[in-house]
Each structure stands twice: as C-alpha cells, then as structure tokens.
mmCIF file of C-alpha atoms in Angstrom:
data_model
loop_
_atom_site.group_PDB
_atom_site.id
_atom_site.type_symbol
_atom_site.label_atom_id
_atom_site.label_comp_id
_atom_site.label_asym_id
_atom_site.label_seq_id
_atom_site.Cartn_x
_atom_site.Cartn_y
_atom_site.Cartn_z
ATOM 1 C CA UNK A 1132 -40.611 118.979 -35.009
ATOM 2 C CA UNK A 1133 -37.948 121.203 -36.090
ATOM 3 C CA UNK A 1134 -34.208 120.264 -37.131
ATOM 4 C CA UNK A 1135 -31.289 122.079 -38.673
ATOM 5 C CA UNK A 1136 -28.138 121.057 -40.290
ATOM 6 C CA UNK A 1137 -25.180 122.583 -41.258
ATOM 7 C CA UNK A 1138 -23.339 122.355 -44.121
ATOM 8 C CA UNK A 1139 -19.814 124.245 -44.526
ATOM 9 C CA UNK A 1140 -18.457 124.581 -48.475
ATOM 10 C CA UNK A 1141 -15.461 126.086 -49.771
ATOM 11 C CA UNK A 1142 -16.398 129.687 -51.165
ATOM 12 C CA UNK A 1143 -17.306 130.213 -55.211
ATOM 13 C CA UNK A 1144 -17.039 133.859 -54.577
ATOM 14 C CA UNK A 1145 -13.785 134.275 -52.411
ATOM 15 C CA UNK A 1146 -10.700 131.939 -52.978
ATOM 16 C CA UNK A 1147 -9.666 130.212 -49.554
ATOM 17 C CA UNK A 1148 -12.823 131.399 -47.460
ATOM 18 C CA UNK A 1149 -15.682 129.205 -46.762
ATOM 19 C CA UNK A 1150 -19.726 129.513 -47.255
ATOM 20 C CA UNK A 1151 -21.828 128.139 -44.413
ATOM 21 C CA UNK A 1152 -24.758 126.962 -45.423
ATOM 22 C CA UNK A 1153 -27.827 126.263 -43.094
ATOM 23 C CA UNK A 1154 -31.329 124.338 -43.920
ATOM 24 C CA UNK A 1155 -34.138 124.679 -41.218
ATOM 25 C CA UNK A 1156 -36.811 121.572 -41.643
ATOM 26 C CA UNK A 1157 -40.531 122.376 -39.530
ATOM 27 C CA UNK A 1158 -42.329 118.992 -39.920
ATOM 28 C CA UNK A 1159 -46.289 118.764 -38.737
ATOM 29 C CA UNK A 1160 -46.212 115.342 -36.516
ATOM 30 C CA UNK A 1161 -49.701 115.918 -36.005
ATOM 31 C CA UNK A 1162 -52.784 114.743 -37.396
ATOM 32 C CA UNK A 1163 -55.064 118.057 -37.907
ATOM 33 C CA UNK A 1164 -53.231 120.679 -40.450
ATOM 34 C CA UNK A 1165 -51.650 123.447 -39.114
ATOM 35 C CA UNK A 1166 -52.662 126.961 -40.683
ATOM 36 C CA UNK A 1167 -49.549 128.935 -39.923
ATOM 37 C CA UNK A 1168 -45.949 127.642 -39.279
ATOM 38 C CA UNK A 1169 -43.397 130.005 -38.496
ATOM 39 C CA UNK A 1170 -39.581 129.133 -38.743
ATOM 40 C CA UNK A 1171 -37.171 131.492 -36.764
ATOM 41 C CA UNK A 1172 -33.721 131.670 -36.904
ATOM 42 C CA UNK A 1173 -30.932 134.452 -34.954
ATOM 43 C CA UNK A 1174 -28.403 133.995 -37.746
ATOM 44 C CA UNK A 1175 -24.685 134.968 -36.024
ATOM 45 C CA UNK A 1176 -23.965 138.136 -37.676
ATOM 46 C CA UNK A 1177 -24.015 141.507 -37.283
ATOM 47 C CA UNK A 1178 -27.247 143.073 -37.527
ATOM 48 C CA UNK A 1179 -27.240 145.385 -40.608
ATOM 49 C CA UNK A 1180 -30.868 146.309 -41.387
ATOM 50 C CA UNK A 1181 -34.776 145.024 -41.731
ATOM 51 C CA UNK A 1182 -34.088 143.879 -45.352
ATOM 52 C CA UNK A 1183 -32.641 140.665 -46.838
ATOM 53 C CA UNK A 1184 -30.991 143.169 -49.147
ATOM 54 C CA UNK A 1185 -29.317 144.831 -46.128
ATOM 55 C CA UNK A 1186 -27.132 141.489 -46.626
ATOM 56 C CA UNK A 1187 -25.686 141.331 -49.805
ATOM 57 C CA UNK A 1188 -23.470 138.056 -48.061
ATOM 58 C CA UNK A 1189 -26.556 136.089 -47.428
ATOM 59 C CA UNK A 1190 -29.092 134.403 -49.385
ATOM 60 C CA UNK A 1191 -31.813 133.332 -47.745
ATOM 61 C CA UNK A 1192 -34.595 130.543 -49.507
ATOM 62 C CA UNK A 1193 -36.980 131.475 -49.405
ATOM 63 C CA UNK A 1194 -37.191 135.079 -49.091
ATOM 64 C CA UNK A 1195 -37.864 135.725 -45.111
ATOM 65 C CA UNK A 1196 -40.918 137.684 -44.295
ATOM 66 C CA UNK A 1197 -39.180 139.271 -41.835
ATOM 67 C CA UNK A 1198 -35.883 140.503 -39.948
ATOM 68 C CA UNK A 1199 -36.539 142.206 -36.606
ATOM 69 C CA UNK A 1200 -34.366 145.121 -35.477
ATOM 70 C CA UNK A 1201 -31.629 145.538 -33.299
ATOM 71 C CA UNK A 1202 -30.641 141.450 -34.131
ATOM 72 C CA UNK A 1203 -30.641 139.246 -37.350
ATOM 73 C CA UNK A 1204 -33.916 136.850 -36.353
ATOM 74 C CA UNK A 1205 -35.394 136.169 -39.595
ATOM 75 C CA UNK A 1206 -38.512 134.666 -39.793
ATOM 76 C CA UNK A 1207 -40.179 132.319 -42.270
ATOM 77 C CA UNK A 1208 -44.084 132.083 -42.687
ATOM 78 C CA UNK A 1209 -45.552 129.003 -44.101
ATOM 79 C CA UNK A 1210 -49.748 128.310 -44.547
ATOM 80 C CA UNK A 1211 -51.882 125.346 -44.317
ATOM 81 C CA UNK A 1212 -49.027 122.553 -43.524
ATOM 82 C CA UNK A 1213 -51.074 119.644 -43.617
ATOM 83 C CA UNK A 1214 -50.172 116.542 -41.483
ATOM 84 C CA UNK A 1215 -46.578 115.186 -41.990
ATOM 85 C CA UNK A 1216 -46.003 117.786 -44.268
ATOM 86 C CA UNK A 1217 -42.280 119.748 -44.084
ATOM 87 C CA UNK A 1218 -41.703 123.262 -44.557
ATOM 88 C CA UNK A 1219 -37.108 123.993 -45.290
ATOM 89 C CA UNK A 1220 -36.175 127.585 -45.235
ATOM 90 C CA UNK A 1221 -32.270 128.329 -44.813
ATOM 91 C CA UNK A 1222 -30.022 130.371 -45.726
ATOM 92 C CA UNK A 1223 -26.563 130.607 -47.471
ATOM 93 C CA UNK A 1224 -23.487 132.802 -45.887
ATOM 94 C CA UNK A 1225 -20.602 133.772 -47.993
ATOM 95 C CA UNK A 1226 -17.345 134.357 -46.389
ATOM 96 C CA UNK A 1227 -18.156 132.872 -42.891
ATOM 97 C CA UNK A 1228 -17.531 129.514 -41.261
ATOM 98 C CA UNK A 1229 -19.963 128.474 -39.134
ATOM 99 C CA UNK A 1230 -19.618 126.016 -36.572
ATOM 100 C CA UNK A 1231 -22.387 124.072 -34.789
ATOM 101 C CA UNK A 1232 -21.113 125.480 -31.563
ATOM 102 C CA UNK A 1233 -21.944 129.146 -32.858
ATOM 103 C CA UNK A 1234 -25.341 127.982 -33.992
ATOM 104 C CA UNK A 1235 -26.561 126.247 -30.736
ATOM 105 C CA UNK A 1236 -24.789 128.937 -28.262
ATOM 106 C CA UNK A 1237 -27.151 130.744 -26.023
ATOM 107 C CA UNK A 1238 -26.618 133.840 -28.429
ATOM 108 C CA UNK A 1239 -28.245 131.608 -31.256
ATOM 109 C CA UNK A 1240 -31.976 131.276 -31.524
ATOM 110 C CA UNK A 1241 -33.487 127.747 -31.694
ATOM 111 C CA UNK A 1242 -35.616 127.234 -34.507
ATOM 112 C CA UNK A 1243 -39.350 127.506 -33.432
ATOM 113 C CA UNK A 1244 -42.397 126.338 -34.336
ATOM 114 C CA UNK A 1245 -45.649 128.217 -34.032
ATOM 115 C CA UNK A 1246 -48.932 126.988 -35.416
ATOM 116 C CA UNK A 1247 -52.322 128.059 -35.279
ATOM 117 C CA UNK A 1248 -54.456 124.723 -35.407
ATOM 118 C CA UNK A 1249 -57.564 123.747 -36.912
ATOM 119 C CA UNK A 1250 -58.526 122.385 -33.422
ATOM 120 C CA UNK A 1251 -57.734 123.912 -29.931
ATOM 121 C CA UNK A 1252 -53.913 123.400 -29.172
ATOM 122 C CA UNK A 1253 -53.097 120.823 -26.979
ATOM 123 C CA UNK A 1254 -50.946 121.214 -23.196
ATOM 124 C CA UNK A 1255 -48.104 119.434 -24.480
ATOM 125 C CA UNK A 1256 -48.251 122.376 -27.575
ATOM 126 C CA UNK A 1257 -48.378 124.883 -25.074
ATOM 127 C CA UNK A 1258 -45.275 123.848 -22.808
ATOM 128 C CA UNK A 1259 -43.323 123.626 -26.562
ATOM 129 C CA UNK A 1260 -44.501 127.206 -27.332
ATOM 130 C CA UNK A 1261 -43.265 128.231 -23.877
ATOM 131 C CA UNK A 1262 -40.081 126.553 -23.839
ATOM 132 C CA UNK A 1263 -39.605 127.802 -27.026
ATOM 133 C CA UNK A 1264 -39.426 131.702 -25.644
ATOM 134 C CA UNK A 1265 -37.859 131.200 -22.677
ATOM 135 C CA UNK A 1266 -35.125 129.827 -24.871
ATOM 136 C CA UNK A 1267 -35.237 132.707 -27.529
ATOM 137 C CA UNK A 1268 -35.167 135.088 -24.024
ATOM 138 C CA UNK A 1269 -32.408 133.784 -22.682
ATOM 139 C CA UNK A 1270 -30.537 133.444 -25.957
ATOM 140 C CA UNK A 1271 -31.214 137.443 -26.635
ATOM 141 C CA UNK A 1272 -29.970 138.325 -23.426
ATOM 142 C CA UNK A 1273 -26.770 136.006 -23.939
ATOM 143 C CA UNK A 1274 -26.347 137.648 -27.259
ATOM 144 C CA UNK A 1275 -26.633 141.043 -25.075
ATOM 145 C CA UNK A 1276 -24.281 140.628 -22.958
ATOM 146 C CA UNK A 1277 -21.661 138.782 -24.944
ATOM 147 C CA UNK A 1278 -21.832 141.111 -28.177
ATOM 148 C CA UNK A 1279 -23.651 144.810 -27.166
ATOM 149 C CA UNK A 1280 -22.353 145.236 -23.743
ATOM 150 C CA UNK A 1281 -18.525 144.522 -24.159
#
C-alpha cells in the first residue's frame, strides 16, 4: 500500500514564499517479506540533471538512488521489508507551492510499489504492477504533451 501527503510551510530560506513538503509511505500488507521495495515519484519540476545535487532547491530523505533523464522520477530502493513494515522517502521543495492537484495530475507519477517476494507473486500483485505502468505511461505522455510539446 502506498500513500502520500502533502504538507505546505512557509519558507525559512525565502521571506513570503512557501516550501512544499512531500512524505511517500510503502507499507508491506502482506505476510511473506518483500526483498526489494521501490518508491517512485515524478516530482513537478523542471528536469535539471541525474543528480540530487542537480537540485540545490530540493532535499530529498533519503538520498534517491536514482533520477532518470529527460524527467524528475526519483526513485527510492528499500531491502528486506518484512510484513507490515513501512518504508517513508520524501522530499522537501524550497520556493514552490504545491498543490494536491499538481501532484495527482496525469503529468504526476503515482507512487509505486515493486517487490520481489520471497514466494511467487500473486495475480492480484500482478494487475497492481500493471496498473501501476499504465498509469506512469499515461502520466509521461500527459507530462509530454502539456510541458515539452507547447
């Protein structure tokens, strides 16, 4: 199960401007640990660069493993989540005010949860995993034509 919240706090760094803060929860509902969880997020900025450090304005906790070109999805790796156990990565932007709308838009990426099992995955697993890309699909091509083509 993944959920997200949003938190939006006045700025320490620039008076009058706002820091939007956002805390991604993965939680194993199952009963057989899960050897790796990964966490994915299209964070609604520009893209800038494979680095965290290519974005001074963000801090992300923990440090993402990865940011994949051409778009700002980050993704988080956890291992061995046992059952009911929660992974939280997020991330901190300075000088932007999020709004749920821009994080569940079609040009945002749900967060998603992939796990390799200690026992074969089940259907219902398998229909998650593939709603889960159709979603980040359709969301990239959203973001495409909203933000690259204009």
């Amino acid at each position: 199960e993944i959920t997200r919240t949003l938190e939006v706090i006045p700025s320490k760094k620039t008076p009058g401007a706002d820091t939007s803060i956002v805390k991604i929860v993965g939680t194993n509902k199952g009963t057989t640990p899960l050897r790796t969880v990964v966490l994915q997020e299209r964070i609604p900025i520009a893209y800038r660069g494979p680095s965290p450090e290519d974005y001074p304005d963000v801090v992300f906790t923990p440090r993402p493993q990865k940011i994949e070109e051409g778009s700002v999805i980050v993704t988080w790796l956890f291992e061995n989540v046992g059952p009911q156990e929660e992974v939280t990565a997020g991330y901190e932007v300075d000088g932007v005010r999020f709004s749920e709308q821009d994080l569940n838009s079609t040009s945002s990426l749900p967060s998603a949860l992939n796990a390799e099992r200690e026992k074969p995955v089940e259907k219902s697993d398998n229909v998650q995993l593939l709603l889960a890309f159709t979603l980040v699909l359709a969301g990239a091509t959203a973001f495409y034509f909203k933000y690259l083509k204009a």
